[in-house]
PDB file of C-alpha atoms in Angstrom:
ATOM      1  CA  UNK G   1      -8.922 -14.474  -2.370  1.00 85.00           C
ATOM      2  CA  UNK G   2      -7.674 -13.983  -5.931  1.00 90.00           C
ATOM      3  CA  UNK G   3      -4.937 -16.271  -7.216  1.00 94.00           C
ATOM      4  CA  UNK G   4      -2.026 -14.574  -8.949  1.00 97.00           C
ATOM      5  CA  UNK G   5       0.029 -16.382 -11.571  1.00 98.00           C
ATOM      6  CA  UNK G   6       3.785 -16.048 -11.923  1.00 98.00           C
ATOM      7  CA  UNK G   7       6.065 -18.258 -14.032  1.00 98.00           C
ATOM      8  CA  UNK G   8       8.085 -20.466 -11.692  1.00 97.00           C
ATOM      9  CA  UNK G   9      11.410 -19.596 -13.229  1.00 97.00           C
ATOM     10  CA  UNK G  10      13.209 -17.215 -15.528  1.00 97.00           C
ATOM     11  CA  UNK G  11      16.813 -16.846 -16.563  1.00 97.00           C
ATOM     12  CA  UNK G  12      19.022 -14.339 -18.315  1.00 96.00           C
ATOM     13  CA  UNK G  13      22.685 -13.470 -18.599  1.00 96.00           C
ATOM     14  CA  UNK G  14      24.493 -10.639 -16.828  1.00 97.00           C
ATOM     15  CA  UNK G  15      23.924  -7.340 -18.602  1.00 97.00           C
ATOM     16  CA  UNK G  16      20.720  -8.547 -20.223  1.00 97.00           C
ATOM     17  CA  UNK G  17      17.199  -7.650 -19.126  1.00 97.00           C
ATOM     18  CA  UNK G  18      14.552  -9.699 -17.371  1.00 98.00           C
ATOM     19  CA  UNK G  19      10.781  -9.282 -17.659  1.00 98.00           C
ATOM     20  CA  UNK G  20       8.906 -10.952 -14.841  1.00 98.00           C
ATOM     21  CA  UNK G  21       5.138 -11.202 -15.077  1.00 98.00           C
ATOM     22  CA  UNK G  22       2.270 -11.401 -12.609  1.00 98.00           C
ATOM     23  CA  UNK G  23      -1.092 -12.260 -14.125  1.00 98.00           C
ATOM     24  CA  UNK G  24      -4.324 -11.480 -12.331  1.00 97.00           C
ATOM     25  CA  UNK G  25      -7.414 -13.695 -12.662  1.00 96.00           C
ATOM     26  CA  UNK G  26      -9.792 -12.648 -15.411  1.00 94.00           C
ATOM     27  CA  UNK G  27     -12.466 -11.484 -12.965  1.00 93.00           C
ATOM     28  CA  UNK G  28     -10.313  -8.686 -11.556  1.00 94.00           C
ATOM     29  CA  UNK G  29      -8.756  -5.991 -13.671  1.00 95.00           C
ATOM     30  CA  UNK G  30      -5.080  -5.110 -13.329  1.00 96.00           C
ATOM     31  CA  UNK G  31      -6.144  -1.528 -13.877  1.00 95.00           C
ATOM     32  CA  UNK G  32      -7.748  -1.442 -10.433  1.00 94.00           C
ATOM     33  CA  UNK G  33      -4.719  -2.444  -8.440  1.00 95.00           C
ATOM     34  CA  UNK G  34      -1.242  -1.364  -7.587  1.00 96.00           C
ATOM     35  CA  UNK G  35       1.160  -4.231  -8.188  1.00 97.00           C
ATOM     36  CA  UNK G  36       3.801  -4.570  -5.489  1.00 97.00           C
ATOM     37  CA  UNK G  37       7.061  -6.426  -6.060  1.00 98.00           C
ATOM     38  CA  UNK G  38       9.280  -8.075  -3.482  1.00 98.00           C
ATOM     39  CA  UNK G  39      12.685  -9.676  -3.850  1.00 98.00           C
ATOM     40  CA  UNK G  40      13.848 -12.514  -1.622  1.00 98.00           C
ATOM     41  CA  UNK G  41      17.367 -13.851  -1.693  1.00 98.00           C
ATOM     42  CA  UNK G  42      18.184 -17.242  -0.248  1.00 96.00           C
ATOM     43  CA  UNK G  43      18.107 -17.257   3.536  1.00 95.00           C
ATOM     44  CA  UNK G  44      17.008 -13.635   3.778  1.00 97.00           C
ATOM     45  CA  UNK G  45      13.716 -11.890   4.528  1.00 97.00           C
ATOM     46  CA  UNK G  46      11.907 -10.351   1.575  1.00 97.00           C
ATOM     47  CA  UNK G  47      12.738  -6.855   0.440  1.00 97.00           C
ATOM     48  CA  UNK G  48      10.233  -4.375  -0.962  1.00 97.00           C
ATOM     49  CA  UNK G  49      11.324  -3.305  -4.435  1.00 97.00           C
ATOM     50  CA  UNK G  50       8.582  -1.151  -5.895  1.00 97.00           C
ATOM     51  CA  UNK G  51       4.938  -0.715  -6.636  1.00 97.00           C
ATOM     52  CA  UNK G  52       3.302   0.268  -9.903  1.00 97.00           C
ATOM     53  CA  UNK G  53      -0.247   1.572 -10.307  1.00 97.00           C
ATOM     54  CA  UNK G  54       0.246   3.779 -13.342  1.00 96.00           C
ATOM     55  CA  UNK G  55       2.995   5.835 -14.918  1.00 94.00           C
ATOM     56  CA  UNK G  56       2.087   8.649 -12.530  1.00 95.00           C
ATOM     57  CA  UNK G  57       1.706   6.458  -9.453  1.00 95.00           C
ATOM     58  CA  UNK G  58       4.837   4.458  -8.813  1.00 96.00           C
ATOM     59  CA  UNK G  59       7.168   4.068  -5.867  1.00 94.00           C
ATOM     60  CA  UNK G  60      10.504   2.419  -5.342  1.00 95.00           C
ATOM     61  CA  UNK G  61      11.829   1.073  -2.058  1.00 95.00           C
ATOM     62  CA  UNK G  62      14.741   2.607  -0.220  1.00 93.00           C
ATOM     63  CA  UNK G  63      17.991   1.973  -2.043  1.00 95.00           C
ATOM     64  CA  UNK G  64      16.376   0.129  -4.944  1.00 97.00           C
ATOM     65  CA  UNK G  65      18.234   1.023  -8.146  1.00 96.00           C
ATOM     66  CA  UNK G  66      16.418   2.580 -11.072  1.00 96.00           C
ATOM     67  CA  UNK G  67      17.133  -0.444 -13.256  1.00 97.00           C
ATOM     68  CA  UNK G  68      14.152  -2.029 -11.478  1.00 98.00           C
ATOM     69  CA  UNK G  69      10.899  -0.718 -12.915  1.00 97.00           C
ATOM     70  CA  UNK G  70       7.255  -1.663 -13.178  1.00 97.00           C
ATOM     71  CA  UNK G  71       4.567  -1.565 -15.787  1.00 97.00           C
ATOM     72  CA  UNK G  72       1.294  -3.221 -16.805  1.00 97.00           C
ATOM     73  CA  UNK G  73       0.099  -5.120 -19.844  1.00 97.00           C
ATOM     74  CA  UNK G  74      -3.605  -4.369 -19.824  1.00 96.00           C
ATOM     75  CA  UNK G  75      -4.711  -6.797 -22.574  1.00 96.00           C
ATOM     76  CA  UNK G  76      -2.881  -9.584 -20.727  1.00 97.00           C
ATOM     77  CA  UNK G  77      -4.204  -8.406 -17.339  1.00 97.00           C
ATOM     78  CA  UNK G  78      -0.634  -8.574 -16.110  1.00 98.00           C
ATOM     79  CA  UNK G  79       1.766  -6.607 -13.945  1.00 98.00           C
ATOM     80  CA  UNK G  80       5.393  -6.558 -15.036  1.00 98.00           C
ATOM     81  CA  UNK G  81       8.688  -6.168 -13.203  1.00 98.00           C
ATOM     82  CA  UNK G  82      11.470  -5.169 -15.570  1.00 98.00           C
ATOM     83  CA  UNK G  83      15.076  -5.494 -14.541  1.00 98.00           C
ATOM     84  CA  UNK G  84      17.659  -3.998 -16.866  1.00 97.00           C
ATOM     85  CA  UNK G  85      21.407  -4.532 -16.775  1.00 97.00           C
ATOM     86  CA  UNK G  86      21.150  -7.761 -14.833  1.00 97.00           C
ATOM     87  CA  UNK G  87      23.772  -8.405 -12.198  1.00 97.00           C
ATOM     88  CA  UNK G  88      24.607 -11.624 -10.406  1.00 96.00           C
ATOM     89  CA  UNK G  89      23.223 -10.109  -7.197  1.00 97.00           C
ATOM     90  CA  UNK G  90      19.768  -9.948  -8.830  1.00 98.00           C
ATOM     91  CA  UNK G  91      19.487 -13.723  -8.624  1.00 98.00           C
ATOM     92  CA  UNK G  92      16.583 -14.214  -6.240  1.00 98.00           C
ATOM     93  CA  UNK G  93      12.926 -15.099  -5.926  1.00 98.00           C
ATOM     94  CA  UNK G  94      10.548 -12.338  -6.965  1.00 98.00           C
ATOM     95  CA  UNK G  95       7.021 -12.100  -5.618  1.00 98.00           C
ATOM     96  CA  UNK G  96       4.210  -9.881  -6.769  1.00 98.00           C
ATOM     97  CA  UNK G  97       1.467  -8.797  -4.428  1.00 97.00           C
ATOM     98  CA  UNK G  98      -1.872  -7.035  -4.626  1.00 96.00           C
ATOM     99  CA  UNK G  99      -4.110  -5.680  -1.897  1.00 92.00           C
ATOM    100  CA  UNK G 100      -7.815  -6.506  -2.441  1.00 88.00           C
ATOM    101  CA  UNK G 101      -8.656  -5.786   1.208  1.00 84.00           C
ATOM    102  CA  UNK G 102      -5.820  -7.956   2.435  1.00 88.00           C
ATOM    103  CA  UNK G 103      -2.495  -8.791   0.863  1.00 94.00           C
ATOM    104  CA  UNK G 104      -2.248 -11.600  -1.678  1.00 96.00           C
ATOM    105  CA  UNK G 105       1.145 -12.795  -2.875  1.00 97.00           C
ATOM    106  CA  UNK G 106       1.857 -14.529  -6.138  1.00 98.00           C
ATOM    107  CA  UNK G 107       3.714 -17.867  -6.020  1.00 98.00           C
ATOM    108  CA  UNK G 108       7.014 -16.252  -6.976  1.00 98.00           C
ATOM    109  CA  UNK G 109       9.477 -16.483  -9.856  1.00 98.00           C
ATOM    110  CA  UNK G 110      13.000 -17.759  -9.339  1.00 98.00           C
ATOM    111  CA  UNK G 111      15.312 -15.595 -11.423  1.00 98.00           C
ATOM    112  CA  UNK G 112      18.617 -17.138 -12.362  1.00 97.00           C
ATOM    113  CA  UNK G 113      21.388 -14.915 -13.664  1.00 97.00           C
ATOM    114  CA  UNK G 114      23.517 -17.268 -15.720  1.00 90.00           C
TER     115      UNK G 114
ATOM    116  CA  UNK D   1      17.858   1.993  13.836  1.00 95.00           C
ATOM    117  CA  UNK D   2      14.384   0.665  13.117  1.00 95.00           C
ATOM    118  CA  UNK D   3      14.277  -3.070  13.640  1.00 97.00           C
ATOM    119  CA  UNK D   4      12.086  -6.024  14.484  1.00 98.00           C
ATOM    120  CA  UNK D   5      13.594  -8.840  16.529  1.00 98.00           C
ATOM    121  CA  UNK D   6      11.788 -12.156  16.639  1.00 98.00           C
ATOM    122  CA  UNK D   7      11.940 -14.943  19.189  1.00 98.00           C
ATOM    123  CA  UNK D   8      14.010 -18.038  18.553  1.00 98.00           C
ATOM    124  CA  UNK D   9      13.274 -21.265  16.748  1.00 98.00           C
ATOM    125  CA  UNK D  10      10.714 -23.626  18.224  1.00 98.00           C
ATOM    126  CA  UNK D  11      10.315 -27.403  18.023  1.00 98.00           C
ATOM    127  CA  UNK D  12       6.870 -28.593  19.053  1.00 98.00           C
ATOM    128  CA  UNK D  13       4.571 -31.589  18.787  1.00 98.00           C
ATOM    129  CA  UNK D  14       1.175 -31.651  17.085  1.00 98.00           C
ATOM    130  CA  UNK D  15      -1.549 -30.567  19.481  1.00 97.00           C
ATOM    131  CA  UNK D  16       0.728 -28.320  21.516  1.00 98.00           C
ATOM    132  CA  UNK D  17       0.301 -24.571  21.837  1.00 98.00           C
ATOM    133  CA  UNK D  18       2.814 -21.916  20.922  1.00 98.00           C
ATOM    134  CA  UNK D  19       3.300 -18.165  21.069  1.00 98.00           C
ATOM    135  CA  UNK D  20       6.101 -16.459  19.152  1.00 98.00           C
ATOM    136  CA  UNK D  21       7.054 -12.836  19.542  1.00 98.00           C
ATOM    137  CA  UNK D  22       8.263  -9.831  17.565  1.00 98.00           C
ATOM    138  CA  UNK D  23       9.728  -6.818  19.348  1.00 98.00           C
ATOM    139  CA  UNK D  24      10.042  -3.482  17.604  1.00 98.00           C
ATOM    140  CA  UNK D  25      12.548  -0.767  18.361  1.00 97.00           C
ATOM    141  CA  UNK D  26      13.719   2.526  16.931  1.00 96.00           C
ATOM    142  CA  UNK D  27      10.243   3.803  16.068  1.00 96.00           C
ATOM    143  CA  UNK D  28       6.869   4.632  17.617  1.00 96.00           C
ATOM    144  CA  UNK D  29       5.580   1.055  17.901  1.00 96.00           C
ATOM    145  CA  UNK D  30       1.865   1.821  18.534  1.00 96.00           C
ATOM    146  CA  UNK D  31       1.557   3.836  15.310  1.00 95.00           C
ATOM    147  CA  UNK D  32       2.517   1.160  12.781  1.00 95.00           C
ATOM    148  CA  UNK D  33       0.760  -2.039  11.788  1.00 96.00           C
ATOM    149  CA  UNK D  34       2.600  -5.319  12.316  1.00 97.00           C
ATOM    150  CA  UNK D  35       2.157  -7.994   9.661  1.00 97.00           C
ATOM    151  CA  UNK D  36       2.806 -11.719   9.890  1.00 98.00           C
ATOM    152  CA  UNK D  37       3.925 -13.683   6.826  1.00 98.00           C
ATOM    153  CA  UNK D  38       4.350 -17.436   6.586  1.00 98.00           C
ATOM    154  CA  UNK D  39       6.835 -19.275   4.401  1.00 98.00           C
ATOM    155  CA  UNK D  40       6.609 -23.050   4.387  1.00 98.00           C
ATOM    156  CA  UNK D  41       9.827 -24.949   3.593  1.00 96.00           C
ATOM    157  CA  UNK D  42      10.754 -24.373  -0.040  1.00 95.00           C
ATOM    158  CA  UNK D  43       7.529 -22.485  -0.681  1.00 97.00           C
ATOM    159  CA  UNK D  44       6.399 -18.921  -1.287  1.00 97.00           C
ATOM    160  CA  UNK D  45       5.166 -16.124   0.909  1.00 98.00           C
ATOM    161  CA  UNK D  46       1.713 -16.198   2.498  1.00 97.00           C
ATOM    162  CA  UNK D  47       0.180 -13.129   4.111  1.00 97.00           C
ATOM    163  CA  UNK D  48      -1.378 -14.154   7.409  1.00 97.00           C
ATOM    164  CA  UNK D  49      -2.732 -10.819   8.581  1.00 96.00           C
ATOM    165  CA  UNK D  50      -1.983  -7.587  10.345  1.00 96.00           C
ATOM    166  CA  UNK D  51      -2.499  -6.070  13.790  1.00 97.00           C
ATOM    167  CA  UNK D  52      -2.451  -2.418  14.818  1.00 96.00           C
ATOM    168  CA  UNK D  53      -0.666  -2.079  18.161  1.00 96.00           C
ATOM    169  CA  UNK D  54      -2.421   1.181  19.015  1.00 94.00           C
ATOM    170  CA  UNK D  55      -5.807  -0.503  19.460  1.00 95.00           C
ATOM    171  CA  UNK D  56      -5.116  -4.204  18.741  1.00 95.00           C
ATOM    172  CA  UNK D  57      -7.357  -4.075  15.669  1.00 96.00           C
ATOM    173  CA  UNK D  58      -6.676  -7.233  13.684  1.00 96.00           C
ATOM    174  CA  UNK D  59      -7.286  -8.246  10.077  1.00 95.00           C
ATOM    175  CA  UNK D  60      -6.655 -11.913   9.421  1.00 96.00           C
ATOM    176  CA  UNK D  61      -6.497 -13.345   5.914  1.00 95.00           C
ATOM    177  CA  UNK D  62      -9.359 -15.782   5.278  1.00 93.00           C
ATOM    178  CA  UNK D  63      -6.950 -18.733   5.063  1.00 93.00           C
ATOM    179  CA  UNK D  64      -5.772 -18.150   8.620  1.00 96.00           C
ATOM    180  CA  UNK D  65      -9.003 -17.248  10.359  1.00 96.00           C
ATOM    181  CA  UNK D  66      -9.585 -19.644  13.226  1.00 95.00           C
ATOM    182  CA  UNK D  67      -6.052 -21.023  12.851  1.00 96.00           C
ATOM    183  CA  UNK D  68      -3.972 -18.419  14.671  1.00 97.00           C
ATOM    184  CA  UNK D  69      -4.419 -15.449  16.982  1.00 98.00           C
ATOM    185  CA  UNK D  70      -2.542 -12.185  16.814  1.00 98.00           C
ATOM    186  CA  UNK D  71      -2.027 -10.018  19.859  1.00 98.00           C
ATOM    187  CA  UNK D  72       0.170  -7.177  21.006  1.00 98.00           C
ATOM    188  CA  UNK D  73       1.552  -5.672  24.210  1.00 97.00           C
ATOM    189  CA  UNK D  74       2.337  -2.120  23.244  1.00 94.00           C
ATOM    190  CA  UNK D  75       3.852  -1.405  26.670  1.00 95.00           C
ATOM    191  CA  UNK D  76       6.808  -3.576  25.663  1.00 97.00           C
ATOM    192  CA  UNK D  77       6.561  -2.950  21.898  1.00 98.00           C
ATOM    193  CA  UNK D  78       5.923  -6.614  21.211  1.00 98.00           C
ATOM    194  CA  UNK D  79       3.535  -8.433  18.903  1.00 98.00           C
ATOM    195  CA  UNK D  80       2.642 -12.095  19.228  1.00 98.00           C
ATOM    196  CA  UNK D  81       1.427 -14.897  17.013  1.00 98.00           C
ATOM    197  CA  UNK D  82      -0.335 -17.688  18.905  1.00 98.00           C
ATOM    198  CA  UNK D  83      -1.468 -21.209  18.080  1.00 98.00           C
ATOM    199  CA  UNK D  84      -3.651 -23.102  20.541  1.00 98.00           C
ATOM    200  CA  UNK D  85      -3.390 -26.414  18.669  1.00 97.00           C
ATOM    201  CA  UNK D  86      -0.397 -26.873  16.384  1.00 98.00           C
ATOM    202  CA  UNK D  87      -0.489 -29.076  13.290  1.00 97.00           C
ATOM    203  CA  UNK D  88       2.356 -30.495  11.270  1.00 97.00           C
ATOM    204  CA  UNK D  89       1.293 -28.213   8.444  1.00 97.00           C
ATOM    205  CA  UNK D  90       2.171 -25.205  10.644  1.00 98.00           C
ATOM    206  CA  UNK D  91       5.844 -26.025  10.101  1.00 98.00           C
ATOM    207  CA  UNK D  92       7.246 -22.905   8.473  1.00 98.00           C
ATOM    208  CA  UNK D  93       9.350 -19.798   8.828  1.00 98.00           C
ATOM    209  CA  UNK D  94       7.273 -16.967  10.222  1.00 98.00           C
ATOM    210  CA  UNK D  95       8.199 -13.375   9.573  1.00 98.00           C
ATOM    211  CA  UNK D  96       6.866 -10.338  11.347  1.00 98.00           C
ATOM    212  CA  UNK D  97       7.128  -7.158   9.362  1.00 97.00           C
ATOM    213  CA  UNK D  98       6.235  -3.492   9.529  1.00 96.00           C
ATOM    214  CA  UNK D  99       4.231  -1.932   6.728  1.00 93.00           C
ATOM    215  CA  UNK D 100       4.814   1.680   5.839  1.00 90.00           C
ATOM    216  CA  UNK D 101       2.520   4.165   7.539  1.00 84.00           C
ATOM    217  CA  UNK D 102       1.248   5.511   4.196  1.00 84.00           C
ATOM    218  CA  UNK D 103       0.538   2.158   2.523  1.00 88.00           C
ATOM    219  CA  UNK D 104       0.166  -1.131   4.367  1.00 87.00           C
ATOM    220  CA  UNK D 105       1.115  -3.060   1.241  1.00 89.00           C
ATOM    221  CA  UNK D 106       4.604  -1.555   1.361  1.00 91.00           C
ATOM    222  CA  UNK D 107       6.387  -3.706   3.902  1.00 93.00           C
ATOM    223  CA  UNK D 108       9.783  -2.179   4.366  1.00 93.00           C
ATOM    224  CA  UNK D 109      10.969  -3.552   7.719  1.00 96.00           C
ATOM    225  CA  UNK D 110      11.220  -7.279   8.336  1.00 97.00           C
ATOM    226  CA  UNK D 111      12.171  -9.402  11.288  1.00 98.00           C
ATOM    227  CA  UNK D 112      14.725 -12.152  10.913  1.00 98.00           C
ATOM    228  CA  UNK D 113      12.074 -14.868  10.980  1.00 98.00           C
ATOM    229  CA  UNK D 114      11.127 -17.541  13.510  1.00 98.00           C
ATOM    230  CA  UNK D 115      11.353 -21.149  12.394  1.00 98.00           C
ATOM    231  CA  UNK D 116       8.580 -23.315  13.802  1.00 98.00           C
ATOM    232  CA  UNK D 117       8.918 -27.083  13.427  1.00 98.00           C
ATOM    233  CA  UNK D 118       5.950 -29.266  14.346  1.00 98.00           C
ATOM    234  CA  UNK D 119       6.540 -33.001  14.315  1.00 97.00           C
ATOM    235  CA  UNK D 120       5.604 -36.017  16.365  1.00 95.00           C
TER     236      UNK D 120
END
């Protein structure tokens, strides 16, 4: 099972943007996979936010605002979740996931909105 | 309304067995996979595996093979997660969830979670 890397924490102020990363191991290319992103607030089940495969293959979960978007940094072998116009309600843990035959979650990033 | 309702919290001792449940409603239960996800206290999400209620086909993640069993009774729209020998390390919150029919990685319906505590 591949091991995904996410920074344990990130912080930004309301109205600013956040860029959360999910790095794949060097032996698997981010180009091959859709990167799925989940949000989990304290005491709640996770919520599917979006997936990003390419600019022409993206999907957002029901009710997820457009200020959540995905992309990839190919040289860094990384999937990116971008959140613009941060709001206090965005404070949560964010998990990336890939599906190499079975789902693999990253360790999660705790986003603090200061 | 589409929903998954899980059984209540459990307190068990190491070595005991346990079966927790997840009942779906508001949709055609046999046609959608059910996933199980573990979250240890203060830790991240771990994908345990999925089961297809229509034929009970199961795909367990390698980390959980031999550790748990998944089953389903489609006549009552209920999926189960079963341990024959619990360990303290099984202490966690267990979510059942329903992946989307078009992409099993898109998990858009979640149960409320079942807290399992294993301690001597």
